[in-house]
mmCIF file of C-alpha atoms in Angstrom:
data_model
loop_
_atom_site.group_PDB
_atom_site.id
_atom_site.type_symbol
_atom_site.label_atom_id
_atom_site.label_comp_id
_atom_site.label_asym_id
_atom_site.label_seq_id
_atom_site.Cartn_x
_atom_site.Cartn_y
_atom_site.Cartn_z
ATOM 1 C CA UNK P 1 -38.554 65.028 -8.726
ATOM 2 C CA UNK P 2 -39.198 61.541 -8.920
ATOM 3 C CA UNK P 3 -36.025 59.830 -7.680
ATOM 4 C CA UNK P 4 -35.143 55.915 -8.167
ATOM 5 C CA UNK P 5 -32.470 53.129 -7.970
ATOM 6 C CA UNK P 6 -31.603 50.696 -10.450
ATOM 7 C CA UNK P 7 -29.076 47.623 -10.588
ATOM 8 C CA UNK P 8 -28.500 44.481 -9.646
ATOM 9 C CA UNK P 9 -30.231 43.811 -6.105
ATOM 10 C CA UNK P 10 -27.366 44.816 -3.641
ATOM 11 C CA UNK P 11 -25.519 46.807 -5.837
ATOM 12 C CA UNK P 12 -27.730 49.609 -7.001
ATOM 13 C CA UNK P 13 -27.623 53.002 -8.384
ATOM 14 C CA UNK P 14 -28.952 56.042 -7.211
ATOM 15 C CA UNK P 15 -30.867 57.887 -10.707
ATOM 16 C CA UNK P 16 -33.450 60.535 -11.093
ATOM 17 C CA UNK P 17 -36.158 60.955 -14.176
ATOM 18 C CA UNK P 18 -35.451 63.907 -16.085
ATOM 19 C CA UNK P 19 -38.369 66.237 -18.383
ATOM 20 C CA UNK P 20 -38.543 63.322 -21.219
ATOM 21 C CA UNK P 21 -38.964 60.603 -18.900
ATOM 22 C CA UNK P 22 -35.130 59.117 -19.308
ATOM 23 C CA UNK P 23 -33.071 57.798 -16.511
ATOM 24 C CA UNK P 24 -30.364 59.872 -15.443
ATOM 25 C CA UNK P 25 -27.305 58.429 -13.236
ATOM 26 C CA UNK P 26 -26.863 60.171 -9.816
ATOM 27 C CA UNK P 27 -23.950 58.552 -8.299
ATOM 28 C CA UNK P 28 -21.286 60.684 -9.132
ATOM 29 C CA UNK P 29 -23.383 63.490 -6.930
ATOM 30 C CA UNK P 30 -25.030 61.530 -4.472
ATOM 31 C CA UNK P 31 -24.099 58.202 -2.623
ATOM 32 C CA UNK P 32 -27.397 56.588 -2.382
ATOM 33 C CA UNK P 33 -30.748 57.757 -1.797
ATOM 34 C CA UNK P 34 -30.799 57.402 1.928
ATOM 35 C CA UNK P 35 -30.197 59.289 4.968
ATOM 36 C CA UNK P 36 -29.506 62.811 4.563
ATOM 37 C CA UNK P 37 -29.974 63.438 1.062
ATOM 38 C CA UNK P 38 -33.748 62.813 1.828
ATOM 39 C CA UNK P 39 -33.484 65.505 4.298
ATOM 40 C CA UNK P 40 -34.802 69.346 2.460
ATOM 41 C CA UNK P 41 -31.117 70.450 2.601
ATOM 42 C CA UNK P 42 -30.099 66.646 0.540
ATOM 43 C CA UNK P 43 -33.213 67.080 -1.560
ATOM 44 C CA UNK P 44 -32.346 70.746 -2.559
ATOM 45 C CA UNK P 45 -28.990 69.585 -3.519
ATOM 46 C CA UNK P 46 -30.403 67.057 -5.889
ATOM 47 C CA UNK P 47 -32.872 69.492 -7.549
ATOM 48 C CA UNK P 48 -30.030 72.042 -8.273
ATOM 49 C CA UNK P 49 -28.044 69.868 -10.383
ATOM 50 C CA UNK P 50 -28.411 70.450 -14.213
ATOM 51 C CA UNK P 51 -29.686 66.920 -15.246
ATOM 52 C CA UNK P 52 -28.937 67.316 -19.000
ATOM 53 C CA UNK P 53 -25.064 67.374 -17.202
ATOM 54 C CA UNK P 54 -25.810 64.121 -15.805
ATOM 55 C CA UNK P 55 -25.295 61.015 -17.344
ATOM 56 C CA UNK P 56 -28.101 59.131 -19.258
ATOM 57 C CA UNK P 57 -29.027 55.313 -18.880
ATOM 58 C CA UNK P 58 -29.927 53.883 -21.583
ATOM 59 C CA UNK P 59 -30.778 50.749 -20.352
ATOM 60 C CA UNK P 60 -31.107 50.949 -16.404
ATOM 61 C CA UNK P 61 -32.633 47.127 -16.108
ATOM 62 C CA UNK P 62 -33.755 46.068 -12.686
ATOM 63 C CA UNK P 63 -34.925 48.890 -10.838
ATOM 64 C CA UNK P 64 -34.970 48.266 -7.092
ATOM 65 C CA UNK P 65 -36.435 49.975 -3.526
ATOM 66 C CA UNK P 66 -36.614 53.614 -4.303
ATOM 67 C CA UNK P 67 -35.253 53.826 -0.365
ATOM 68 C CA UNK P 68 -31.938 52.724 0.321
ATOM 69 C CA UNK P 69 -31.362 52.195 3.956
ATOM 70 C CA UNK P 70 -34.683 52.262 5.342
ATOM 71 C CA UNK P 71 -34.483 52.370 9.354
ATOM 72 C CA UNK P 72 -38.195 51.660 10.345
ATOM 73 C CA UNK P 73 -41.332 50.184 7.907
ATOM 74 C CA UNK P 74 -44.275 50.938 9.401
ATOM 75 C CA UNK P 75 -46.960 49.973 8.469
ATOM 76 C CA UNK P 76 -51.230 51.601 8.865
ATOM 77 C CA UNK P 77 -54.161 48.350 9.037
ATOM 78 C CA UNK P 78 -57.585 48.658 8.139
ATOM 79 C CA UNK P 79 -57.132 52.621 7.870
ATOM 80 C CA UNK P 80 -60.004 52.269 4.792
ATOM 81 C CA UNK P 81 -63.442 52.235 6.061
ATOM 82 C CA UNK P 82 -64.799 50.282 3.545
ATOM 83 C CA UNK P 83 -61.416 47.416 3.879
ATOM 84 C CA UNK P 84 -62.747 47.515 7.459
ATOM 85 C CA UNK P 85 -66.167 46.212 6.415
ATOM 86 C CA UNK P 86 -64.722 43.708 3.851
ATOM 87 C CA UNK P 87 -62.845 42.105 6.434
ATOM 88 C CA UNK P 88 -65.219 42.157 9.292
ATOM 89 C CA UNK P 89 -63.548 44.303 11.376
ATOM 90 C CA UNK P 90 -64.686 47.501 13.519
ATOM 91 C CA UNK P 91 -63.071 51.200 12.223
ATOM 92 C CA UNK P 92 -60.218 51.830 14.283
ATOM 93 C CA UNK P 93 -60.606 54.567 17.160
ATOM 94 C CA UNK P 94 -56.896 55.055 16.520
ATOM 95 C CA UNK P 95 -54.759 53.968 13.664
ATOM 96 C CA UNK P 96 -53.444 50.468 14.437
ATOM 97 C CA UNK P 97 -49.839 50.325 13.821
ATOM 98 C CA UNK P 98 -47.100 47.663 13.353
ATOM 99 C CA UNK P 99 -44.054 46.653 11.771
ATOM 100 C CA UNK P 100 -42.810 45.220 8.795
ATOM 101 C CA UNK P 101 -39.159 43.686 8.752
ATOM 102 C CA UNK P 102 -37.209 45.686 6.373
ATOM 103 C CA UNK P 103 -35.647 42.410 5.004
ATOM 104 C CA UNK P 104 -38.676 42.114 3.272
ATOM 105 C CA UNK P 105 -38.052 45.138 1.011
ATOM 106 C CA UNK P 106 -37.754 44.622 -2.415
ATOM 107 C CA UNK P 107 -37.764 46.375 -6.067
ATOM 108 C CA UNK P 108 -41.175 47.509 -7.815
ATOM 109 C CA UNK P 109 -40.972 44.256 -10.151
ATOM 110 C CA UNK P 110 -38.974 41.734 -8.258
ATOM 111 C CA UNK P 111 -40.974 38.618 -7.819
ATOM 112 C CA UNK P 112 -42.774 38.051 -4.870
ATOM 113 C CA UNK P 113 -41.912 34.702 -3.075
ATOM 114 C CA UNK P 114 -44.589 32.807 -1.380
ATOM 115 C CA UNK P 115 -43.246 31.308 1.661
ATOM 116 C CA UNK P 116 -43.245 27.766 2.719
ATOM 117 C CA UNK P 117 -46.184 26.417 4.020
ATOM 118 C CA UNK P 118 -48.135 29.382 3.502
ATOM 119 C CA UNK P 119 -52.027 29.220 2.068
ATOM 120 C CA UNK P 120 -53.274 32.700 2.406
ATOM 121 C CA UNK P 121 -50.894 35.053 0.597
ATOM 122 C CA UNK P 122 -52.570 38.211 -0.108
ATOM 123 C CA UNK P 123 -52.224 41.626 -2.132
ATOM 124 C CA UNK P 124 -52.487 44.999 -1.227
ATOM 125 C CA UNK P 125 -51.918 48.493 -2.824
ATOM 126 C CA UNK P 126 -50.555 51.295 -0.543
ATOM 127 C CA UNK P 127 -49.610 54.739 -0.117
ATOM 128 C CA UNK P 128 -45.961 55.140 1.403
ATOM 129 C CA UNK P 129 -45.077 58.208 2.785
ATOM 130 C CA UNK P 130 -41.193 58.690 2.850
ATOM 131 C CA UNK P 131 -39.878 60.756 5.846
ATOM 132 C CA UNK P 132 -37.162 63.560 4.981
ATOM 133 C CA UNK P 133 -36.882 64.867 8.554
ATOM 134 C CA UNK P 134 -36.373 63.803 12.155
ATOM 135 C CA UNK P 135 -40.005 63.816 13.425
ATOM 136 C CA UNK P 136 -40.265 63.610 16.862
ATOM 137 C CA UNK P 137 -43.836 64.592 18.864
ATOM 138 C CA UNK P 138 -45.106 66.799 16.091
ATOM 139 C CA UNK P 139 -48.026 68.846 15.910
ATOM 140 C CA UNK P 140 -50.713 67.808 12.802
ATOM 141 C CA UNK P 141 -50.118 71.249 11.402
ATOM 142 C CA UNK P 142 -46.202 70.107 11.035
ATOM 143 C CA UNK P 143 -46.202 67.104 10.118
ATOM 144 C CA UNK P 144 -45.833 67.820 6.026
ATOM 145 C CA UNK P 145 -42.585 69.441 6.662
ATOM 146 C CA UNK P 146 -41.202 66.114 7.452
ATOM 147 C CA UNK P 147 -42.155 64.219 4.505
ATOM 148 C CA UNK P 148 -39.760 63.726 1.820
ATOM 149 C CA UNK P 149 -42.248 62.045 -0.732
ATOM 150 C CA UNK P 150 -44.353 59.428 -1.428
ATOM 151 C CA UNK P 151 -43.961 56.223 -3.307
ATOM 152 C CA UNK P 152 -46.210 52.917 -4.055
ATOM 153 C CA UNK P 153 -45.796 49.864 -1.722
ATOM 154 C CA UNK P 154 -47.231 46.370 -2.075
ATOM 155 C CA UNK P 155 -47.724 45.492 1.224
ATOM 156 C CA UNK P 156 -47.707 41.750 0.793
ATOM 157 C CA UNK P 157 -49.733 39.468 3.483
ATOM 158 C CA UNK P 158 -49.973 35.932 4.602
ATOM 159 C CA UNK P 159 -53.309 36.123 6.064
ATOM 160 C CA UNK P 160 -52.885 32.925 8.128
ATOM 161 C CA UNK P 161 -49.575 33.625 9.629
ATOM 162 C CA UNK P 162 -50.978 37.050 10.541
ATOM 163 C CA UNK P 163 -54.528 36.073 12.359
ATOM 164 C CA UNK P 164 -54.447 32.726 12.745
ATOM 165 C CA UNK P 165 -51.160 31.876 14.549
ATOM 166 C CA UNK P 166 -51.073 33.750 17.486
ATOM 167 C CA UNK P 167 -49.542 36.704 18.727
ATOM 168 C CA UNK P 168 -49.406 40.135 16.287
ATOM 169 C CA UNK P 169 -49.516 41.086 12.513
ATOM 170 C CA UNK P 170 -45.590 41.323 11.822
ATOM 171 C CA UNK P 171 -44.989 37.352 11.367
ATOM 172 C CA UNK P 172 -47.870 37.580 8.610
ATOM 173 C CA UNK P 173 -45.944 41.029 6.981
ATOM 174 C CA UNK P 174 -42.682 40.516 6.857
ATOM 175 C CA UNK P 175 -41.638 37.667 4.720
ATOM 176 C CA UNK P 176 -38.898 37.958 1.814
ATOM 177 C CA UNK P 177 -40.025 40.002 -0.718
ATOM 178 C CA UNK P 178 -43.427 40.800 0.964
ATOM 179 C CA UNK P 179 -42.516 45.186 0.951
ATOM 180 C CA UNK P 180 -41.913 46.137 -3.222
ATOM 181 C CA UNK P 181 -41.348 49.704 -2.574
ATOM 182 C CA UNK P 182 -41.253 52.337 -5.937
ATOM 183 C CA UNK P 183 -40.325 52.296 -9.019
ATOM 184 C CA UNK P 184 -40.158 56.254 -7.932
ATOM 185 C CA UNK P 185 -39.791 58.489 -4.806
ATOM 186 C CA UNK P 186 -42.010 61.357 -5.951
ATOM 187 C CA UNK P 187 -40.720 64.209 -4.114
ATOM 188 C CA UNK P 188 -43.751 66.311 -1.925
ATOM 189 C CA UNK P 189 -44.009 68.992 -4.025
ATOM 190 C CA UNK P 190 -45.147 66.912 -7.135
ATOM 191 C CA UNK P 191 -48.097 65.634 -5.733
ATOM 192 C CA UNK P 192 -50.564 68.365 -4.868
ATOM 193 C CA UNK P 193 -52.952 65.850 -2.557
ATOM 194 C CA UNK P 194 -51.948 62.838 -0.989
ATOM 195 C CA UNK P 195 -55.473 62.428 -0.014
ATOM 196 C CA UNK P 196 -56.751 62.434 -3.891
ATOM 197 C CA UNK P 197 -54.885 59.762 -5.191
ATOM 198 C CA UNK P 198 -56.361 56.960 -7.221
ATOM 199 C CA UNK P 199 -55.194 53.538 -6.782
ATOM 200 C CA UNK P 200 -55.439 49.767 -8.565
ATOM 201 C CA UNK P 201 -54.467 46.903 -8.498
ATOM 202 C CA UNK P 202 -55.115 43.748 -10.721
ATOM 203 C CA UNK P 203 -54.022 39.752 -10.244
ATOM 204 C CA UNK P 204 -53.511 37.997 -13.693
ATOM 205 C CA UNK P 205 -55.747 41.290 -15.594
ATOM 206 C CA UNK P 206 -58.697 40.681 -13.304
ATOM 207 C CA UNK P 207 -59.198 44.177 -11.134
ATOM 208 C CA UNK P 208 -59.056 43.099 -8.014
ATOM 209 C CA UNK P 209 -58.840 46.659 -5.799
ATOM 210 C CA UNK P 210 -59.584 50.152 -6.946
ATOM 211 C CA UNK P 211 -60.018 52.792 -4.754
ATOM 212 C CA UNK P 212 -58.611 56.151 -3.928
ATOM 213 C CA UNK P 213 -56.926 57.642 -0.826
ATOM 214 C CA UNK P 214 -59.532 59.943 0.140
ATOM 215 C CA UNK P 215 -61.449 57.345 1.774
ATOM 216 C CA UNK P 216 -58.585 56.750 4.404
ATOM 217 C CA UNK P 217 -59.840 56.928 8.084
ATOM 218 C CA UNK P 218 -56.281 58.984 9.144
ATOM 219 C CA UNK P 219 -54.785 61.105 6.206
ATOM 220 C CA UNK P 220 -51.059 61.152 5.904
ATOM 221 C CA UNK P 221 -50.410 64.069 8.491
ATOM 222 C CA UNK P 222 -52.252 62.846 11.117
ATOM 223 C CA UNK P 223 -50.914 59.428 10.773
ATOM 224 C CA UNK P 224 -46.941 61.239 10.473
ATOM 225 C CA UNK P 225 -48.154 63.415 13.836
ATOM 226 C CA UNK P 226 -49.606 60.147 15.682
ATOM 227 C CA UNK P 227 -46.657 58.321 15.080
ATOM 228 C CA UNK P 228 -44.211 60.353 15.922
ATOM 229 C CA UNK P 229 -45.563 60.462 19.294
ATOM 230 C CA UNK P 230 -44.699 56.961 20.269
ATOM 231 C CA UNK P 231 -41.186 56.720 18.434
ATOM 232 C CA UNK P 232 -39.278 59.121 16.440
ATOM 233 C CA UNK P 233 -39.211 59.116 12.540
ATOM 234 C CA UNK P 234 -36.123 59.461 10.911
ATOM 235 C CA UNK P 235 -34.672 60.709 6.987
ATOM 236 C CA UNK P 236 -35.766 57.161 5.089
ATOM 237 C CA UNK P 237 -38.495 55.626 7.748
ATOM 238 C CA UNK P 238 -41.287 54.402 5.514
ATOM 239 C CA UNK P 239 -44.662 54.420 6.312
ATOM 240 C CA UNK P 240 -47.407 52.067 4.686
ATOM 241 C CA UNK P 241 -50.810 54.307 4.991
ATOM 242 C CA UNK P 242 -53.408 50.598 4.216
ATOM 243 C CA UNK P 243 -55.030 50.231 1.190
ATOM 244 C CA UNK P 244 -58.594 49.727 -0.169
ATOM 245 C CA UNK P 245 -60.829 47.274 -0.362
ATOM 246 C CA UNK P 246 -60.495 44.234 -2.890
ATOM 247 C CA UNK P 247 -58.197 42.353 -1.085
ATOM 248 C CA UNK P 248 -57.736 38.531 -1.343
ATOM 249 C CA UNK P 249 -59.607 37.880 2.229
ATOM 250 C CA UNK P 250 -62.171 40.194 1.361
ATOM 251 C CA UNK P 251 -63.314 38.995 -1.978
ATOM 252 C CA UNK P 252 -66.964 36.617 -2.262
ATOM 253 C CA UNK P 253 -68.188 34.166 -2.115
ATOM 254 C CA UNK P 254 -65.720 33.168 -0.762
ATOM 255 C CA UNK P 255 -61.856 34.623 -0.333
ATOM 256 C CA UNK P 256 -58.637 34.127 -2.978
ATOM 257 C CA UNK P 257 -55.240 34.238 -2.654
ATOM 258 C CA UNK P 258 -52.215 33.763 -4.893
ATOM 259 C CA UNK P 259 -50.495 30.995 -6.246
ATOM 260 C CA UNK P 260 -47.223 30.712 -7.528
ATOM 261 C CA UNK P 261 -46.972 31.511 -11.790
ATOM 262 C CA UNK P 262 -49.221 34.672 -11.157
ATOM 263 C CA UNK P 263 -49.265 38.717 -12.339
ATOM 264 C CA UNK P 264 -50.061 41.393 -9.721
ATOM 265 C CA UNK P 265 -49.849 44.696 -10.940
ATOM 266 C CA UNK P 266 -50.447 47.545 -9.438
ATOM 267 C CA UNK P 267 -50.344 51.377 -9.706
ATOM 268 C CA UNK P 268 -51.046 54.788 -7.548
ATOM 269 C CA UNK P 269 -51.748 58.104 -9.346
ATOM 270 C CA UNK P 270 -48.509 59.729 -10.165
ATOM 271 C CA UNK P 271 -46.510 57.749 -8.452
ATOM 272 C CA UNK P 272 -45.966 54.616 -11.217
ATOM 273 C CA UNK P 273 -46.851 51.373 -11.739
ATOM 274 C CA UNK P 274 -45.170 47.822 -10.029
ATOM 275 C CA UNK P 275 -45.581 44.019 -11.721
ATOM 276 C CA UNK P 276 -44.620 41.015 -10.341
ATOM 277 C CA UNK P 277 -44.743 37.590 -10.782
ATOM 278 C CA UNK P 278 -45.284 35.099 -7.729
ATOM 279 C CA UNK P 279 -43.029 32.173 -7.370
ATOM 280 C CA UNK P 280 -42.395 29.362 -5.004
ATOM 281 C CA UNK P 281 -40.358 29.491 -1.772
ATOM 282 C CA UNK P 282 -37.475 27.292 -2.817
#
């Protein structure tokens, strides 16, 4: 299934794609797409219903966070050897984790802001991995049973805020608008391989990353297993798996970031495509 919300920001919709590609309304059946009904029991419920019975949106507009409610984003860096080498840095022993404020979540093709006083504000296509059950200290050989499905996260950096002020990553992560998240959750049983997945992403048509998630260091169920070890993961948690090389930081001769009045787009196999348009921090 590939699941989705659409609406105005704070007020949207919980829908579902049916066979021809057309937006079908879910809120009669389900509440939002959060908490339980990404559990296998919600999920189940969902794919029962007889879509054609549903009703169809003809124009469903703004599409927003394919996650409503999201308790924990956490996010995977440098978890691509060769994004490792771009930026300098050693491969991680063990994946290097931290957070990303969930105020920063936004729809697939709401603009991203770039903050006040920021010069280094970066792109990067990623693999999110949607949990659908409690996870709590679970073996590798588990850890696919508690994965709802996957969507396509920008995971939106200011590269000078994150290195070069002190302290950790999260002050560099987590601005407004800095997590678009969707346009789809794509259930776990519509995507065959999460570790065969190509991925893109261009600034203003120039291909900027292109890569595929084979070459991650930690595939998804070791990275659901490792985490789950130092907190648990609950129905909705999002995790952010790193992306590929190409990045802003990383390009030469020397390193490019965005301005305001530019086009990222972006895109993971089977999992849809995101646009958005920078702007100013007012």
């Amino acid at each position: 299934m590939k699941l989705l919300r659409y609406g105005r920001k704070g007020s949207e919709k919980p829908g579902i794609l049916d066979a021809a590609g057309r937006v079908r309304d879910l809120s009669a059946e389900v509440p939002d797409l959060s908490g339980r009904w990404l559990t296998p029991e919600g999920l189940a419920e969902i794919a029962a219903l007889d879509l054609g019975l549903l009703p169809e949106v003809a124009e469903p507009g703004r599409l927003g966070s394919c996650v409503a409610g999201v308790g924990k984003f956490i996010c995977v860096g440098l978890n691509y050897a060769d994004h490792a080498a771009e930026t300098g840095a050693p491969i991680p022993q063990e994946p290097i984790l931290f957070m990303k404020a969930t105020s920063a979540i936004t729809g697939p093709n709401d603009p991203v802001i770039i903050p006040r006083g920021s010069t280094k504000t970066d792109w990067e296509v990623e693999l999110g991995v949607v949990i659908g059950r409690e996870a709590r200290y679970v073996t590798q050989a588990d850890a696919m049973n508690h994965v709802a499905g996957y969507c396509l996260v920008n995971d939106v950096s200011e590269r000078a805020f994150q290195t070069e002020r002190g302290g950790q990553w999260t002050k560099g992560k987590s601005a407004d608008s800095f997590g678009p998240i969707g346009p789809w959750l794509v259930t776990r049983d519509e995507v065959a391989d999460p570790q065969n997945l190509s991925m893109w992403l261009t600034v203003d048509g120039v291909q900027r990353q292109n890569g595929s998630t084979k070459t991650m260091i930690f595939p998804v169920d070791m990275l659901v297993s490792y985490i789950s070890q130092f907190m648990s993961l609950q129905p909705g948690d999002v995790i952010s798996t790193g992306t590929p090389p190409g990045v802003g930081m990383g390009l030469k001769p020397e390193p490019q970031y965005l301005k305001p009045g530019q086009t990222i787009r972006l895109g993971i196999e089977g999992l849809g495509e995101q646009t958005q348009i920078t702007e100013a921090a007012a």
